[in-house]
XYZ file of N, CA and C in Angstrom:
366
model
N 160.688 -33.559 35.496
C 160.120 -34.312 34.391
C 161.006 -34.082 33.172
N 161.186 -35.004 32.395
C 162.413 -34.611 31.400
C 161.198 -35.469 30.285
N 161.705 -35.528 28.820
C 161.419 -35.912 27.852
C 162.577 -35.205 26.390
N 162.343 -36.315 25.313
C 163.034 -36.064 24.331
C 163.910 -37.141 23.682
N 164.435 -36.576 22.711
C 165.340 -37.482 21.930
C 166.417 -36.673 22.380
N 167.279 -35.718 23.051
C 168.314 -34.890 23.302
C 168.621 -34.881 24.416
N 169.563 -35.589 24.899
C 170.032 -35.882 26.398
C 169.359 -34.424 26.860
N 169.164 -34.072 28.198
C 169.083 -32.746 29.265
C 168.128 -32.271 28.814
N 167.016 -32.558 27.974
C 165.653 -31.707 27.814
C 164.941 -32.011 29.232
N 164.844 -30.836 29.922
C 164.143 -30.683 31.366
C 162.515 -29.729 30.891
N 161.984 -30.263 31.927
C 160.260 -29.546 32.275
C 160.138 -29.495 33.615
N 159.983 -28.272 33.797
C 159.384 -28.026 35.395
C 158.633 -27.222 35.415
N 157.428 -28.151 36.600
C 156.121 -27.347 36.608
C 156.157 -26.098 37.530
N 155.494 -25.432 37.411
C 155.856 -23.885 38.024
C 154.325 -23.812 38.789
N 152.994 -23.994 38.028
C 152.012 -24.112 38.951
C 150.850 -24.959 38.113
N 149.677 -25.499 38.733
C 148.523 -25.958 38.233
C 147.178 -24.919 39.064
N 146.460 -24.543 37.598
C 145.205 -24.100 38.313
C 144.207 -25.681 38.035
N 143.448 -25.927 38.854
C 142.520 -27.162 39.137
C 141.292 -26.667 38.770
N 140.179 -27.630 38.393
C 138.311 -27.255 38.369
C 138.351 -26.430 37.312
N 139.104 -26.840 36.196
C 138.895 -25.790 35.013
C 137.919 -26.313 33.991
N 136.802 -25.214 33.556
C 136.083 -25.787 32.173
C 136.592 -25.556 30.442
N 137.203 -26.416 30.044
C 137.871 -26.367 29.300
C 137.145 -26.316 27.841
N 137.656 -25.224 26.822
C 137.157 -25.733 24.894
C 137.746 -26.498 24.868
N 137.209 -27.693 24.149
C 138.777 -28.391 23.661
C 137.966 -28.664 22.058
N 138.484 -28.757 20.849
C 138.196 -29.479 19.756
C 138.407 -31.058 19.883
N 137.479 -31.893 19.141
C 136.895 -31.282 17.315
C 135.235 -31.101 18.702
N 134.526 -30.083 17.507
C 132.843 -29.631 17.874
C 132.863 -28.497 19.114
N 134.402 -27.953 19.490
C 134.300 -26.980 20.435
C 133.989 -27.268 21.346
N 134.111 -28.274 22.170
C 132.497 -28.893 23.269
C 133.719 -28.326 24.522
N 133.462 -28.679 25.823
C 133.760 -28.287 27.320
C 134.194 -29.365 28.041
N 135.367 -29.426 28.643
C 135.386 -30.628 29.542
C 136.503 -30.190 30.570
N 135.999 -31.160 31.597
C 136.701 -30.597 33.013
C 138.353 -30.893 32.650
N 139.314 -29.857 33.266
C 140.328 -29.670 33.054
C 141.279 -28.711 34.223
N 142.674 -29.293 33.706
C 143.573 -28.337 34.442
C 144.654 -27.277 33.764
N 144.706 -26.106 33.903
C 145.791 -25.513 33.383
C 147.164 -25.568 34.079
N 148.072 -25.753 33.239
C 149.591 -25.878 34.148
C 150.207 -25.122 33.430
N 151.234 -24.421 33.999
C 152.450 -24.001 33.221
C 153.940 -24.035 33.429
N 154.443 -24.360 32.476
C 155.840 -24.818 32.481
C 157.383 -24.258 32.092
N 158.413 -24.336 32.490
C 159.566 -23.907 32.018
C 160.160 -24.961 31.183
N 160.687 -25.070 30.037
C 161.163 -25.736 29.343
C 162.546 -25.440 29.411
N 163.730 -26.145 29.541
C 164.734 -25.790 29.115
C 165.759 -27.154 28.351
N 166.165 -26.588 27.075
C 166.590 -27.143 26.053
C 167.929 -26.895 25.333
N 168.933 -27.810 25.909
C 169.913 -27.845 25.650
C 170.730 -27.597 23.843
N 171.424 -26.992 23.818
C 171.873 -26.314 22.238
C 171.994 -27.551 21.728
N 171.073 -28.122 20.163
C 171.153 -28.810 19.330
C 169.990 -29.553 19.860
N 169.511 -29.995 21.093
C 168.862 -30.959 21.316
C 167.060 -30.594 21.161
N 166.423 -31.649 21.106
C 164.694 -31.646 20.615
C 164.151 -32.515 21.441
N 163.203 -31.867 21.608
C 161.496 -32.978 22.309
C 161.200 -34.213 21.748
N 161.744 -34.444 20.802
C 161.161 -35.133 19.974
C 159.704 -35.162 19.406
N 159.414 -35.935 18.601
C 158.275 -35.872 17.896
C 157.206 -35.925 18.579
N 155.568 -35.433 18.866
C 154.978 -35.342 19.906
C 153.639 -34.777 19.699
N 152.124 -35.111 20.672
C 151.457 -33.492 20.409
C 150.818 -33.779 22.162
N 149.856 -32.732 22.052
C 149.043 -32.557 22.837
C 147.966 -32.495 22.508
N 146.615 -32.851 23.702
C 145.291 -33.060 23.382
C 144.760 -31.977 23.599
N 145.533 -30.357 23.811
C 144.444 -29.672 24.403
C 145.444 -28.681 23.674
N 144.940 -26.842 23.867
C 146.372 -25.303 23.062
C 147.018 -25.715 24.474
N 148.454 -25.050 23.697
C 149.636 -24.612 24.469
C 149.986 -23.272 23.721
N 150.285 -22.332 25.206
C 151.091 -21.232 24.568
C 152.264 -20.814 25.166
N 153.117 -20.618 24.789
C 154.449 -20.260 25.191
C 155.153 -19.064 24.616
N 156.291 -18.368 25.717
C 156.784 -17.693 24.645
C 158.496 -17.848 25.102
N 158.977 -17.561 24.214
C 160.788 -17.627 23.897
C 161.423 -17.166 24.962
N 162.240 -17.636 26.232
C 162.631 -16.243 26.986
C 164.120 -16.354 26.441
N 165.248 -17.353 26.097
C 166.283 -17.342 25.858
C 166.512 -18.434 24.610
N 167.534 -18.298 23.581
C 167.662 -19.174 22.604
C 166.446 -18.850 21.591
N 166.805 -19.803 20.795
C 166.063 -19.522 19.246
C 165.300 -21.331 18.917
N 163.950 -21.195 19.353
C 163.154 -22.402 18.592
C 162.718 -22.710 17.875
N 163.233 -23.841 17.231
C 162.727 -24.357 15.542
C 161.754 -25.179 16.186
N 160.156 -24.755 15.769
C 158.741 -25.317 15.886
C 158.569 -25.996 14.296
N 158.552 -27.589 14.459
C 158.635 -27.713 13.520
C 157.307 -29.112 13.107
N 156.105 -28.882 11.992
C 155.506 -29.753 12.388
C 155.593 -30.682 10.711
N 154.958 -31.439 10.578
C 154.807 -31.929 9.182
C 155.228 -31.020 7.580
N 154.422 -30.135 8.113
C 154.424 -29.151 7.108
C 154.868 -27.783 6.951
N 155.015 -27.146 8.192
C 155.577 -26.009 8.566
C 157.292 -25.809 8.961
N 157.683 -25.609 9.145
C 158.872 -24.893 9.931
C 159.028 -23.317 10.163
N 158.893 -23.349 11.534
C 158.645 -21.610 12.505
C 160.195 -21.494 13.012
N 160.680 -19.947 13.089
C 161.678 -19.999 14.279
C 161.427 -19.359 15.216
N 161.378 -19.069 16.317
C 161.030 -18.230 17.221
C 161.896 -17.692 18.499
N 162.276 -16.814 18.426
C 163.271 -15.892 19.231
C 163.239 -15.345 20.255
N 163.760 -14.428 21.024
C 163.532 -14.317 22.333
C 162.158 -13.316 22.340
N 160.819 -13.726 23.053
C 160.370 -12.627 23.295
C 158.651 -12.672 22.595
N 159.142 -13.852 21.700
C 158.306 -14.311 20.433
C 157.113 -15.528 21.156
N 155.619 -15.079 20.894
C 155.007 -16.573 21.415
C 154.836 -17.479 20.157
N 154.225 -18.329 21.117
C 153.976 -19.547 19.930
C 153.015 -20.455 20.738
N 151.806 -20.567 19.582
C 150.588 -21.483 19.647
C 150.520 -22.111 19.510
N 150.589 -23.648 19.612
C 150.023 -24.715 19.520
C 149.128 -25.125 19.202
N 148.082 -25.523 18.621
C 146.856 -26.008 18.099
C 147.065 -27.638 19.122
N 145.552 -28.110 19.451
C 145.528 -29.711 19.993
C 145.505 -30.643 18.647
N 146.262 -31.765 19.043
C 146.378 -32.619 18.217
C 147.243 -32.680 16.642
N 148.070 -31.450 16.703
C 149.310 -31.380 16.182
C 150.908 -32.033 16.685
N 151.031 -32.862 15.514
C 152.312 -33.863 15.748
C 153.238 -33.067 15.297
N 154.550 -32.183 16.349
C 155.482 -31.595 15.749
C 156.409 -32.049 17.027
N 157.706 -30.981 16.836
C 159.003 -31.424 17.751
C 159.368 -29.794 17.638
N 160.201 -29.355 18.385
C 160.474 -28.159 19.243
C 162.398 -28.621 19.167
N 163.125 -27.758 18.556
C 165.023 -27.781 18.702
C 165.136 -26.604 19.303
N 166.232 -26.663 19.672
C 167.397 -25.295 20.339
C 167.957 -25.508 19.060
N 167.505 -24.505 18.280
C 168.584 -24.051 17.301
C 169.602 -22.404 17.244
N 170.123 -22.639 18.334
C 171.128 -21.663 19.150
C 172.357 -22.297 19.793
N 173.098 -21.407 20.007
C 174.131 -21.985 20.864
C 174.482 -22.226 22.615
N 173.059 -21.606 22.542
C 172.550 -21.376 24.297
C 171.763 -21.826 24.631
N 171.087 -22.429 26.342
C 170.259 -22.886 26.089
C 168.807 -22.449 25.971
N 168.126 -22.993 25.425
C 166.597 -21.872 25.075
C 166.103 -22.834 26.348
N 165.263 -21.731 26.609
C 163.792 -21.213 27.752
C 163.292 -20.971 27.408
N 161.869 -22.010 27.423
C 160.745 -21.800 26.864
C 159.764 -21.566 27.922
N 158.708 -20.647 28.299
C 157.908 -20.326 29.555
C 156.368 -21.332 28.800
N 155.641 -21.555 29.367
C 154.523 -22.106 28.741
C 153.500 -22.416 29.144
N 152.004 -21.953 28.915
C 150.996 -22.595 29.822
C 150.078 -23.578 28.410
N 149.925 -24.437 29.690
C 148.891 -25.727 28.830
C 148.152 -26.421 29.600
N 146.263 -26.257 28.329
C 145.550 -26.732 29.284
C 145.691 -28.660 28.723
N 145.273 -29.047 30.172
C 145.510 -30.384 30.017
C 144.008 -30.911 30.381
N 143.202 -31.451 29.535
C 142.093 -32.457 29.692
C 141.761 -32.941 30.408
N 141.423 -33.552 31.727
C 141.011 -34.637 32.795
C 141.098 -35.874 32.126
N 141.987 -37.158 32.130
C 142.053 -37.946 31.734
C 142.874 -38.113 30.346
N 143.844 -37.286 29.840
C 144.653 -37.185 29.043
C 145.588 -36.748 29.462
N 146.774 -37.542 28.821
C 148.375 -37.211 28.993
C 148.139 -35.404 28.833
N 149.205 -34.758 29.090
C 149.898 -33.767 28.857
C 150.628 -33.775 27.160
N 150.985 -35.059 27.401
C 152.020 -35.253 25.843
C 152.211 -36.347 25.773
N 151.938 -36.628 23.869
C 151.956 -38.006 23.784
C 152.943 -38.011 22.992
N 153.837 -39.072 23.129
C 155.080 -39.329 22.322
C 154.132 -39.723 20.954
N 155.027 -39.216 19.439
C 154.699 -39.883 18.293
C 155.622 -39.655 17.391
N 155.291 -40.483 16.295
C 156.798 -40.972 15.267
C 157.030 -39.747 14.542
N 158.049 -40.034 13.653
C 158.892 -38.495 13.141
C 157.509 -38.767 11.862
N 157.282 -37.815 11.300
C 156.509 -38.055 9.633
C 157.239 -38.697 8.878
């Protein structure tokens, strides 16, 4: 599975747990769901492009340096370092290194919602 504005941004799924009862916001409520988790790998200079998800993601750094970057924030995050996601945050994810970053990551995904929805830069 690939995605991005940066030629060679790869995703590979590593596993899905199934029959999951999921929090998801707004009102905290429960809904059937799957957890997956993923390897990201992200070529030096290149980005996801602009994007969110409907449900948390957490990940953490295994190689390279990621600029998490959303409207209002800018994070960097280094080898070793996690990083949270909130649902329904529009940001984009760079290799701002000269290597390529590995990102490890689990995310729950909704029953009936993308994983990730493409969206415009701010």
């Amino acid at each position: 599975m690939t995605w991005g504005s940066g030629a060679g941004v790869e995703l590979a799924e590593l596993a899905v747990i199934d029959d999951c009862r999921l929090t998801v916001p707004p009102g905290v409520g429960r809904a059937d769901g799957v957890v997956r988790s993923f390897v990201a790998r992200i070529p030096p200079g290149a980005s996801t492009g602009w994007h969110r998800h409907d449900a948390w993601q957490t990940g953490i750094v295994a190689r390279g340096r990621l600029r998490h970057r959303t409207a209002d924030v800018v994070q960097y995050h280094e080898p070793g370092q996690v990083l949270v996601e909130a649902p329904f945050v529009d940001h984009e994810a760079t290799n701002a290194s000269d290597e390529e970053l590995v990102l490890v990551f689990v995310a729950a995904q909704v029953d009936g919602c993308p994983l990730v929805t493409l969206r415009p830069a701010p």
